[in-house]
Amino acid sequence: MSTTNNADRIFHAIADPTRRAILDRLRAGPVNAGTLADGFSQSRPAISKHVRVLRESQLVVETRIGRERFYEVNPIPLQTVAGWLEGYRAFWQVSLDRLKRNLEDK
Amino acid sequence: MSTTNNADRIFHAIADPTRRAILDRLRAGPVNAGTLADGFSQSRPAISKHVRVLRESQLVVETRIGRERFYEVNPIPLQTVAGWLEGYRAFWQVSLDRLKRNLEDK
DNA sequence: ATTTTATGTATCTAATTAGTTACATAATTG
DNA sequence: CAATTATGTAACTAATTAGATACATAAAAT
């Protein structure tokens, strides 16, 4: 995924349920890699790889303290998603009306 | 992707840039399959498959008229995404403060 | 009735991905 | 300094995916 733009990277990052779960866990506060992995049934390396994807999309920030690495959420990239959704919010009512009309026509 | 829940299906559906582009196109109003595909550089079957994924996630609704099939956006499932994001909105300010503090500590 | 048109499905392939176990590296501790 | 601990990376595998081309089906037009 080398020629991938920012938005793609972000949407891809949050597409995986484990990665969303990691973000949700980190929302409670920063934890080190080991503690984070303990909360999941997958192997530590598997979680490590998910965290890497999250870091590459900037959704997670790493802080190294000694040999430990703490991870925390950076919500900024989620604004990209929020912005995309926004384009549908305006559409919301109008489209529901149309959908309803279409369904009534049957 | 049989044992996939609703949210997973939705996040997965919007993860693909072509599928997001399809949704964005459909936001302008319903079109039939052929017209839709004409707007893309991929083959018609490729687009057809993307539309299927979008339909399975309920983001797109199909209406058959004669031999044509019209597609339109159903924004409702996007509420799932909006809801998930919402959990981060509250977190927004607090986490940015913390991030800022952490960065200042270096 | 035959041909054309609109569109989905089958099949196959190349690329990507999520997971695993084994290994490497760098701090800490005794 | 040797042993332990925290953690990422390498290598490999199985599953999933996006895309292409060829084919099937059904409606519409001649």
PDB file of C-alpha atoms (C1' of nucleotides) in Angstrom:
ATOM      1  CA  MET A   1       0.000   0.000   0.000  1.00  0.00           C
ATOM      2  CA  SER A   2       2.706   2.393  -1.026  1.00  0.00           C
ATOM      3  CA  THR A   3       0.847   4.694  -3.420  1.00  0.00           C
ATOM      4  CA  THR A   4      -1.952   5.136  -0.965  1.00  0.00           C
ATOM      5  CA  ASN A   5      -3.159   8.571  -0.010  1.00  0.00           C
ATOM      6  CA  ASN A   6      -3.970   9.763   3.426  1.00  0.00           C
ATOM      7  CA  ALA A   7      -7.697   9.223   3.366  1.00  0.00           C
ATOM      8  CA  ASP A   8      -7.274   5.730   1.985  1.00  0.00           C
ATOM      9  CA  ARG A   9      -4.829   4.893   4.724  1.00  0.00           C
ATOM     10  CA  ILE A  10      -7.193   6.140   7.400  1.00  0.00           C
ATOM     11  CA  PHE A  11     -10.286   4.402   6.056  1.00  0.00           C
ATOM     12  CA  HIS A  12      -8.257   1.253   5.657  1.00  0.00           C
ATOM     13  CA  ALA A  13      -6.887   1.493   9.179  1.00  0.00           C
ATOM     14  CA  ILE A  14     -10.308   1.699  10.784  1.00  0.00           C
ATOM     15  CA  ALA A  15     -11.780  -0.988   8.553  1.00  0.00           C
ATOM     16  CA  ASP A  16     -10.305  -3.768  10.624  1.00  0.00           C
ATOM     17  CA  PRO A  17     -12.310  -4.661  13.739  1.00  0.00           C
ATOM     18  CA  THR A  18      -9.231  -5.470  15.781  1.00  0.00           C
ATOM     19  CA  ARG A  19      -7.752  -2.102  14.953  1.00  0.00           C
ATOM     20  CA  ARG A  20     -10.958  -0.341  15.924  1.00  0.00           C
ATOM     21  CA  ALA A  21     -10.884  -2.306  19.172  1.00  0.00           C
ATOM     22  CA  ILE A  22      -7.311  -1.172  19.755  1.00  0.00           C
ATOM     23  CA  LEU A  23      -8.317   2.442  19.253  1.00  0.00           C
ATOM     24  CA  ASP A  24     -11.273   1.959  21.565  1.00  0.00           C
ATOM     25  CA  ARG A  25      -8.951   0.494  24.178  1.00  0.00           C
ATOM     26  CA  LEU A  26      -6.476   3.321  23.827  1.00  0.00           C
ATOM     27  CA  ARG A  27      -9.243   5.815  24.284  1.00  0.00           C
ATOM     28  CA  ALA A  28      -9.193   4.835  27.949  1.00  0.00           C
ATOM     29  CA  GLY A  29      -5.649   6.109  28.119  1.00  0.00           C
ATOM     30  CA  PRO A  30      -2.145   5.276  26.927  1.00  0.00           C
ATOM     31  CA  VAL A  31      -0.768   1.808  27.571  1.00  0.00           C
ATOM     32  CA  ASN A  32       2.428   0.055  26.726  1.00  0.00           C
ATOM     33  CA  ALA A  33       2.575  -2.550  23.990  1.00  0.00           C
ATOM     34  CA  GLY A  34       2.488  -5.556  26.297  1.00  0.00           C
ATOM     35  CA  THR A  35      -0.490  -4.423  28.309  1.00  0.00           C
ATOM     36  CA  LEU A  36      -2.299  -3.549  25.136  1.00  0.00           C
ATOM     37  CA  ALA A  37      -1.659  -6.983  23.633  1.00  0.00           C
ATOM     38  CA  ASP A  38      -2.783  -8.695  26.845  1.00  0.00           C
ATOM     39  CA  GLY A  39      -6.253  -7.390  26.208  1.00  0.00           C
ATOM     40  CA  PHE A  40      -6.537  -9.348  22.985  1.00  0.00           C
ATOM     41  CA  SER A  41      -6.676 -12.997  22.077  1.00  0.00           C
ATOM     42  CA  GLN A  42      -4.296 -12.571  19.168  1.00  0.00           C
ATOM     43  CA  SER A  43      -0.560 -12.903  19.484  1.00  0.00           C
ATOM     44  CA  ARG A  44       1.559  -9.955  20.554  1.00  0.00           C
ATOM     45  CA  PRO A  45       3.184  -9.637  17.120  1.00  0.00           C
ATOM     46  CA  ALA A  46      -0.224  -9.554  15.499  1.00  0.00           C
ATOM     47  CA  ILE A  47      -1.227  -6.640  17.687  1.00  0.00           C
ATOM     48  CA  SER A  48       2.121  -5.015  17.060  1.00  0.00           C
ATOM     49  CA  LYS A  49       1.436  -5.117  13.346  1.00  0.00           C
ATOM     50  CA  HIS A  50      -1.998  -3.601  13.780  1.00  0.00           C
ATOM     51  CA  VAL A  51      -0.491  -0.835  15.859  1.00  0.00           C
ATOM     52  CA  ARG A  52       1.981  -0.192  13.094  1.00  0.00           C
ATOM     53  CA  VAL A  53      -0.853   0.287  10.618  1.00  0.00           C
ATOM     54  CA  LEU A  54      -2.515   2.653  13.064  1.00  0.00           C
ATOM     55  CA  ARG A  55       0.714   4.561  13.488  1.00  0.00           C
ATOM     56  CA  GLU A  56       1.202   4.814   9.752  1.00  0.00           C
ATOM     57  CA  SER A  57      -2.221   6.372   9.484  1.00  0.00           C
ATOM     58  CA  GLN A  58      -1.290   8.689  12.369  1.00  0.00           C
ATOM     59  CA  LEU A  59      -4.186   7.480  14.447  1.00  0.00           C
ATOM     60  CA  VAL A  60      -1.787   6.301  17.108  1.00  0.00           C
ATOM     61  CA  VAL A  61       1.273   7.989  18.495  1.00  0.00           C
ATOM     62  CA  GLU A  62       4.149   6.167  20.107  1.00  0.00           C
ATOM     63  CA  THR A  63       6.200   7.357  23.051  1.00  0.00           C
ATOM     64  CA  ARG A  64       9.240   5.341  24.028  1.00  0.00           C
ATOM     65  CA  ILE A  65      10.217   5.230  27.661  1.00  0.00           C
ATOM     66  CA  GLY A  66      13.143   2.957  28.302  1.00  0.00           C
ATOM     67  CA  ARG A  67      12.395  -0.307  26.655  1.00  0.00           C
ATOM     68  CA  GLU A  68       8.678   0.263  26.831  1.00  0.00           C
ATOM     69  CA  ARG A  69       6.536   1.875  24.196  1.00  0.00           C
ATOM     70  CA  PHE A  70       3.379   3.651  25.096  1.00  0.00           C
ATOM     71  CA  TYR A  71       0.643   4.167  22.603  1.00  0.00           C
ATOM     72  CA  GLU A  72      -2.068   6.732  22.593  1.00  0.00           C
ATOM     73  CA  VAL A  73      -4.801   7.810  20.214  1.00  0.00           C
ATOM     74  CA  ASN A  74      -4.452  10.851  18.038  1.00  0.00           C
ATOM     75  CA  PRO A  75      -7.998  11.628  16.913  1.00  0.00           C
ATOM     76  CA  ILE A  76      -7.038  14.203  14.310  1.00  0.00           C
ATOM     77  CA  PRO A  77      -7.093  11.851  11.312  1.00  0.00           C
ATOM     78  CA  LEU A  78     -10.638  10.908  12.213  1.00  0.00           C
ATOM     79  CA  GLN A  79     -11.598  14.349  11.026  1.00  0.00           C
ATOM     80  CA  THR A  80     -10.998  13.057   7.534  1.00  0.00           C
ATOM     81  CA  VAL A  81     -13.663  10.450   8.108  1.00  0.00           C
ATOM     82  CA  ALA A  82     -15.953  12.949   9.803  1.00  0.00           C
ATOM     83  CA  GLY A  83     -15.505  15.283   6.859  1.00  0.00           C
ATOM     84  CA  TRP A  84     -16.393  12.595   4.373  1.00  0.00           C
ATOM     85  CA  LEU A  85     -19.471  11.689   6.393  1.00  0.00           C
ATOM     86  CA  GLU A  86     -20.419  15.331   6.526  1.00  0.00           C
ATOM     87  CA  GLY A  87     -21.039  15.251   2.802  1.00  0.00           C
ATOM     88  CA  TYR A  88     -23.749  12.702   3.493  1.00  0.00           C
ATOM     89  CA  ARG A  89     -25.329  14.466   6.394  1.00  0.00           C
ATOM     90  CA  ALA A  90     -26.738  17.190   4.145  1.00  0.00           C
ATOM     91  CA  PHE A  91     -27.914  14.419   1.876  1.00  0.00           C
ATOM     92  CA  TRP A  92     -29.516  12.497   4.747  1.00  0.00           C
ATOM     93  CA  GLN A  93     -33.022  13.962   4.833  1.00  0.00           C
ATOM     94  CA  VAL A  94     -33.359  14.507   1.124  1.00  0.00           C
ATOM     95  CA  SER A  95     -32.347  10.978   0.279  1.00  0.00           C
ATOM     96  CA  LEU A  96     -34.535   9.427   2.910  1.00  0.00           C
ATOM     97  CA  ASP A  97     -37.479  11.272   1.458  1.00  0.00           C
ATOM     98  CA  ARG A  98     -36.624  10.001  -1.980  1.00  0.00           C
ATOM     99  CA  LEU A  99     -36.063   6.470  -0.748  1.00  0.00           C
ATOM    100  CA  LYS A 100     -39.396   6.565   1.012  1.00  0.00           C
ATOM    101  CA  ARG A 101     -41.140   7.844  -2.072  1.00  0.00           C
ATOM    102  CA  ASN A 102     -39.551   5.120  -4.166  1.00  0.00           C
ATOM    103  CA  LEU A 103     -40.650   2.448  -1.775  1.00  0.00           C
ATOM    104  CA  GLU A 104     -44.171   3.843  -1.687  1.00  0.00           C
ATOM    105  CA  ASP A 105     -44.320   3.627  -5.461  1.00  0.00           C
ATOM    106  CA  LYS A 106     -44.215  -0.160  -5.314  1.00  0.00           C
TER     107      LYS A 106
ATOM    108  CA  MET B   1     -16.926 -12.689   5.056  1.00  0.00           C
ATOM    109  CA  SER B   2     -19.830 -14.698   6.359  1.00  0.00           C
ATOM    110  CA  THR B   3     -19.477 -14.252  10.116  1.00  0.00           C
ATOM    111  CA  THR B   4     -19.130 -10.524   9.753  1.00  0.00           C
ATOM    112  CA  ASN B   5     -21.307  -8.206  11.751  1.00  0.00           C
ATOM    113  CA  ASN B   6     -23.023  -5.125  10.492  1.00  0.00           C
ATOM    114  CA  ALA B   7     -20.488  -2.546  11.587  1.00  0.00           C
ATOM    115  CA  ASP B   8     -17.638  -4.571  10.125  1.00  0.00           C
ATOM    116  CA  ARG B   9     -19.457  -4.836   6.828  1.00  0.00           C
ATOM    117  CA  ILE B  10     -20.035  -1.092   6.729  1.00  0.00           C
ATOM    118  CA  PHE B  11     -16.506  -0.087   7.674  1.00  0.00           C
ATOM    119  CA  HIS B  12     -15.199  -2.597   5.173  1.00  0.00           C
ATOM    120  CA  ALA B  13     -17.488  -1.293   2.443  1.00  0.00           C
ATOM    121  CA  ILE B  14     -16.282   2.279   2.774  1.00  0.00           C
ATOM    122  CA  ALA B  15     -12.643   1.284   3.134  1.00  0.00           C
ATOM    123  CA  ASP B  16     -12.221   0.867  -0.603  1.00  0.00           C
ATOM    124  CA  PRO B  17     -11.603   4.108  -2.502  1.00  0.00           C
ATOM    125  CA  THR B  18     -13.530   2.959  -5.553  1.00  0.00           C
ATOM    126  CA  ARG B  19     -16.532   2.159  -3.402  1.00  0.00           C
ATOM    127  CA  ARG B  20     -16.352   5.540  -1.729  1.00  0.00           C
ATOM    128  CA  ALA B  21     -16.180   7.094  -5.192  1.00  0.00           C
ATOM    129  CA  ILE B  22     -19.270   5.119  -6.193  1.00  0.00           C
ATOM    130  CA  LEU B  23     -21.145   6.409  -3.183  1.00  0.00           C
ATOM    131  CA  ASP B  24     -19.996   9.921  -3.934  1.00  0.00           C
ATOM    132  CA  ARG B  25     -21.218   9.540  -7.486  1.00  0.00           C
ATOM    133  CA  LEU B  26     -24.566   8.178  -6.372  1.00  0.00           C
ATOM    134  CA  ARG B  27     -24.997  11.090  -4.048  1.00  0.00           C
ATOM    135  CA  ALA B  28     -25.685  13.167  -7.162  1.00  0.00           C
ATOM    136  CA  GLY B  29     -28.701  10.989  -7.777  1.00  0.00           C
ATOM    137  CA  PRO B  30     -29.642   7.456  -8.843  1.00  0.00           C
ATOM    138  CA  VAL B  31     -28.139   6.029 -12.007  1.00  0.00           C
ATOM    139  CA  ASN B  32     -28.336   2.725 -13.741  1.00  0.00           C
ATOM    140  CA  ALA B  33     -25.476   0.249 -13.648  1.00  0.00           C
ATOM    141  CA  GLY B  34     -24.090   1.070 -17.058  1.00  0.00           C
ATOM    142  CA  THR B  35     -24.000   4.807 -16.571  1.00  0.00           C
ATOM    143  CA  LEU B  36     -22.408   4.312 -13.203  1.00  0.00           C
ATOM    144  CA  ALA B  37     -19.690   2.085 -14.621  1.00  0.00           C
ATOM    145  CA  ASP B  38     -19.023   4.537 -17.454  1.00  0.00           C
ATOM    146  CA  GLY B  39     -17.750   6.976 -14.876  1.00  0.00           C
ATOM    147  CA  PHE B  40     -14.944   4.662 -13.874  1.00  0.00           C
ATOM    148  CA  SER B  41     -11.868   3.331 -15.542  1.00  0.00           C
ATOM    149  CA  GLN B  42     -12.424  -0.182 -14.222  1.00  0.00           C
ATOM    150  CA  SER B  43     -14.412  -2.797 -16.048  1.00  0.00           C
ATOM    151  CA  ARG B  44     -18.173  -2.963 -15.685  1.00  0.00           C
ATOM    152  CA  PRO B  45     -18.039  -6.265 -13.782  1.00  0.00           C
ATOM    153  CA  ALA B  46     -15.550  -4.774 -11.361  1.00  0.00           C
ATOM    154  CA  ILE B  47     -17.951  -1.959 -10.601  1.00  0.00           C
ATOM    155  CA  SER B  48     -20.798  -4.433 -10.397  1.00  0.00           C
ATOM    156  CA  LYS B  49     -18.930  -6.303  -7.694  1.00  0.00           C
ATOM    157  CA  HIS B  50     -18.255  -3.156  -5.732  1.00  0.00           C
ATOM    158  CA  VAL B  51     -21.929  -2.284  -5.941  1.00  0.00           C
ATOM    159  CA  ARG B  52     -22.758  -5.703  -4.610  1.00  0.00           C
ATOM    160  CA  VAL B  53     -20.574  -5.092  -1.577  1.00  0.00           C
ATOM    161  CA  LEU B  54     -22.271  -1.747  -1.079  1.00  0.00           C
ATOM    162  CA  ARG B  55     -25.664  -3.383  -1.362  1.00  0.00           C
ATOM    163  CA  GLU B  56     -24.724  -6.054   1.138  1.00  0.00           C
ATOM    164  CA  SER B  57     -23.823  -3.349   3.585  1.00  0.00           C
ATOM    165  CA  GLN B  58     -27.128  -1.637   2.785  1.00  0.00           C
ATOM    166  CA  LEU B  59     -25.375   1.524   1.702  1.00  0.00           C
ATOM    167  CA  VAL B  60     -26.870   1.175  -1.733  1.00  0.00           C
ATOM    168  CA  VAL B  61     -30.379   0.230  -2.740  1.00  0.00           C
ATOM    169  CA  GLU B  62     -31.299  -1.295  -6.065  1.00  0.00           C
ATOM    170  CA  THR B  63     -34.437  -0.627  -8.054  1.00  0.00           C
ATOM    171  CA  ARG B  64     -35.068  -2.716 -11.150  1.00  0.00           C
ATOM    172  CA  ILE B  65     -36.887  -1.131 -14.017  1.00  0.00           C
ATOM    173  CA  GLY B  66     -37.149  -3.372 -17.024  1.00  0.00           C
ATOM    174  CA  ARG B  67     -33.719  -4.645 -17.742  1.00  0.00           C
ATOM    175  CA  GLU B  68     -32.081  -1.712 -16.054  1.00  0.00           C
ATOM    176  CA  ARG B  69     -31.051  -1.458 -12.442  1.00  0.00           C
ATOM    177  CA  PHE B  70     -30.891   1.855 -10.723  1.00  0.00           C
ATOM    178  CA  TYR B  71     -28.786   2.391  -7.697  1.00  0.00           C
ATOM    179  CA  GLU B  72     -29.107   4.987  -5.018  1.00  0.00           C
ATOM    180  CA  VAL B  73     -27.450   5.729  -1.733  1.00  0.00           C
ATOM    181  CA  ASN B  74     -29.048   4.813   1.552  1.00  0.00           C
ATOM    182  CA  PRO B  75     -27.177   6.889   4.118  1.00  0.00           C
ATOM    183  CA  ILE B  76     -28.634   5.147   7.176  1.00  0.00           C
ATOM    184  CA  PRO B  77     -25.743   2.703   7.694  1.00  0.00           C
ATOM    185  CA  LEU B  78     -23.380   5.662   7.813  1.00  0.00           C
ATOM    186  CA  GLN B  79     -24.915   6.434  11.179  1.00  0.00           C
ATOM    187  CA  THR B  80     -22.989   3.448  12.474  1.00  0.00           C
ATOM    188  CA  VAL B  81     -19.783   5.149  11.420  1.00  0.00           C
ATOM    189  CA  ALA B  82     -20.951   8.501  12.735  1.00  0.00           C
ATOM    190  CA  GLY B  83     -21.806   6.858  16.038  1.00  0.00           C
ATOM    191  CA  TRP B  84     -18.397   5.281  16.331  1.00  0.00           C
ATOM    192  CA  LEU B  85     -16.734   8.602  15.548  1.00  0.00           C
ATOM    193  CA  GLU B  86     -18.912  10.247  18.145  1.00  0.00           C
ATOM    194  CA  GLY B  87     -17.103   8.310  20.823  1.00  0.00           C
ATOM    195  CA  TYR B  88     -13.957  10.124  19.758  1.00  0.00           C
ATOM    196  CA  ARG B  89     -15.433  13.557  19.545  1.00  0.00           C
ATOM    197  CA  ALA B  90     -15.782  13.805  23.312  1.00  0.00           C
ATOM    198  CA  PHE B  91     -12.230  12.550  23.524  1.00  0.00           C
ATOM    199  CA  TRP B  92     -10.990  15.075  20.992  1.00  0.00           C
ATOM    200  CA  GLN B  93     -10.098  18.032  23.169  1.00  0.00           C
ATOM    201  CA  VAL B  94      -8.932  16.029  26.145  1.00  0.00           C
ATOM    202  CA  SER B  95      -6.618  13.887  24.071  1.00  0.00           C
ATOM    203  CA  LEU B  96      -5.224  16.794  22.137  1.00  0.00           C
ATOM    204  CA  ASP B  97      -4.338  18.464  25.413  1.00  0.00           C
ATOM    205  CA  ARG B  98      -2.623  15.335  26.576  1.00  0.00           C
ATOM    206  CA  LEU B  99      -0.817  14.855  23.279  1.00  0.00           C
ATOM    207  CA  LYS B 100       0.334  18.443  23.429  1.00  0.00           C
ATOM    208  CA  ARG B 101       1.571  18.037  26.965  1.00  0.00           C
ATOM    209  CA  ASN B 102       3.421  14.876  26.025  1.00  0.00           C
ATOM    210  CA  LEU B 103       5.096  16.572  23.129  1.00  0.00           C
ATOM    211  CA  GLU B 104       6.057  19.515  25.288  1.00  0.00           C
ATOM    212  CA  ASP B 105       7.711  17.154  27.740  1.00  0.00           C
ATOM    213  CA  LYS B 106      10.354  16.251  25.189  1.00  0.00           C
TER     214      LYS B 106
ATOM    215  C1'  DA C   1     -38.360 -14.880 -33.889  1.00  0.00           C
ATOM    216  C1'  DT C   2     -33.830 -12.960 -33.977  1.00  0.00           C
ATOM    217  C1'  DT C   3     -30.718  -9.653 -32.612  1.00  0.00           C
ATOM    218  C1'  DT C   4     -29.208  -6.288 -29.570  1.00  0.00           C
ATOM    219  C1'  DT C   5     -28.775  -4.323 -25.046  1.00  0.00           C
ATOM    220  C1'  DA C   6     -28.301  -4.137 -19.920  1.00  0.00           C
ATOM    221  C1'  DT C   7     -26.378  -6.347 -16.500  1.00  0.00           C
ATOM    222  C1'  DG C   8     -25.012 -10.047 -13.143  1.00  0.00           C
ATOM    223  C1'  DT C   9     -22.077 -14.304 -12.322  1.00  0.00           C
ATOM    224  C1'  DA C  10     -18.194 -17.699 -13.021  1.00  0.00           C
ATOM    225  C1'  DT C  11     -13.537 -18.381 -13.179  1.00  0.00           C
ATOM    226  C1'  DC C  12      -8.998 -17.282 -12.744  1.00  0.00           C
ATOM    227  C1'  DT C  13      -4.978 -14.446 -11.197  1.00  0.00           C
ATOM    228  C1'  DA C  14      -2.110 -11.258  -8.743  1.00  0.00           C
ATOM    229  C1'  DA C  15      -1.819  -8.627  -4.775  1.00  0.00           C
ATOM    230  C1'  DT C  16      -2.780  -7.740  -0.073  1.00  0.00           C
ATOM    231  C1'  DT C  17      -3.628  -9.028   4.469  1.00  0.00           C
ATOM    232  C1'  DA C  18      -4.034 -11.043   9.085  1.00  0.00           C
ATOM    233  C1'  DG C  19      -2.051 -14.386  11.788  1.00  0.00           C
ATOM    234  C1'  DT C  20       1.562 -17.522  13.458  1.00  0.00           C
ATOM    235  C1'  DT C  21       6.142 -18.886  15.269  1.00  0.00           C
ATOM    236  C1'  DA C  22      10.965 -17.987  15.416  1.00  0.00           C
ATOM    237  C1'  DC C  23      14.470 -14.546  15.855  1.00  0.00           C
ATOM    238  C1'  DA C  24      16.769  -9.957  16.810  1.00  0.00           C
ATOM    239  C1'  DT C  25      17.608  -5.964  19.647  1.00  0.00           C
ATOM    240  C1'  DA C  26      17.868  -3.138  23.305  1.00  0.00           C
ATOM    241  C1'  DA C  27      16.892  -1.949  28.119  1.00  0.00           C
ATOM    242  C1'  DT C  28      16.854  -3.721  33.041  1.00  0.00           C
ATOM    243  C1'  DT C  29      17.997  -6.437  36.762  1.00  0.00           C
ATOM    244  C1'  DG C  30      20.647  -9.506  39.753  1.00  0.00           C
TER     245       DG C  30
ATOM    246  C1'  DC D   1      28.334  -9.179  32.674  1.00  0.00           C
ATOM    247  C1'  DA D   2      24.759 -12.739  32.352  1.00  0.00           C
ATOM    248  C1'  DA D   3      19.954 -13.431  32.476  1.00  0.00           C
ATOM    249  C1'  DT D   4      15.569 -11.516  31.860  1.00  0.00           C
ATOM    250  C1'  DT D   5      12.165  -8.544  29.912  1.00  0.00           C
ATOM    251  C1'  DA D   6       9.763  -5.549  26.444  1.00  0.00           C
ATOM    252  C1'  DT D   7       9.022  -5.283  22.021  1.00  0.00           C
ATOM    253  C1'  DG D   8       9.644  -5.037  16.905  1.00  0.00           C
ATOM    254  C1'  DT D   9      10.753  -7.668  12.542  1.00  0.00           C
ATOM    255  C1'  DA D  10      11.388 -11.782   9.375  1.00  0.00           C
ATOM    256  C1'  DA D  11       9.540 -15.453   7.144  1.00  0.00           C
ATOM    257  C1'  DC D  12       5.857 -18.141   6.026  1.00  0.00           C
ATOM    258  C1'  DT D  13       0.867 -19.435   5.332  1.00  0.00           C
ATOM    259  C1'  DA D  14      -4.013 -19.215   4.600  1.00  0.00           C
ATOM    260  C1'  DA D  15      -7.625 -16.305   3.456  1.00  0.00           C
ATOM    261  C1'  DT D  16      -9.517 -12.404   1.180  1.00  0.00           C
ATOM    262  C1'  DT D  17      -9.800  -9.208  -2.388  1.00  0.00           C
ATOM    263  C1'  DA D  18      -9.796  -6.437  -6.644  1.00  0.00           C
ATOM    264  C1'  DG D  19      -9.639  -6.854 -11.228  1.00  0.00           C
ATOM    265  C1'  DA D  20      -9.941  -8.975 -15.813  1.00  0.00           C
ATOM    266  C1'  DT D  21     -12.227 -11.725 -19.504  1.00  0.00           C
ATOM    267  C1'  DA D  22     -15.642 -14.908 -20.877  1.00  0.00           C
ATOM    268  C1'  DC D  23     -20.325 -16.419 -20.308  1.00  0.00           C
ATOM    269  C1'  DA D  24     -25.394 -16.410 -18.983  1.00  0.00           C
ATOM    270  C1'  DT D  25     -29.898 -14.314 -18.694  1.00  0.00           C
ATOM    271  C1'  DA D  26     -33.520 -11.492 -19.468  1.00  0.00           C
ATOM    272  C1'  DA D  27     -35.733  -7.438 -21.479  1.00  0.00           C
ATOM    273  C1'  DA D  28     -36.327  -4.592 -25.669  1.00  0.00           C
ATOM    274  C1'  DA D  29     -36.095  -3.529 -30.324  1.00  0.00           C
ATOM    275  C1'  DT D  30     -36.234  -4.998 -35.329  1.00  0.00           C
TER     276       DT D  30
END
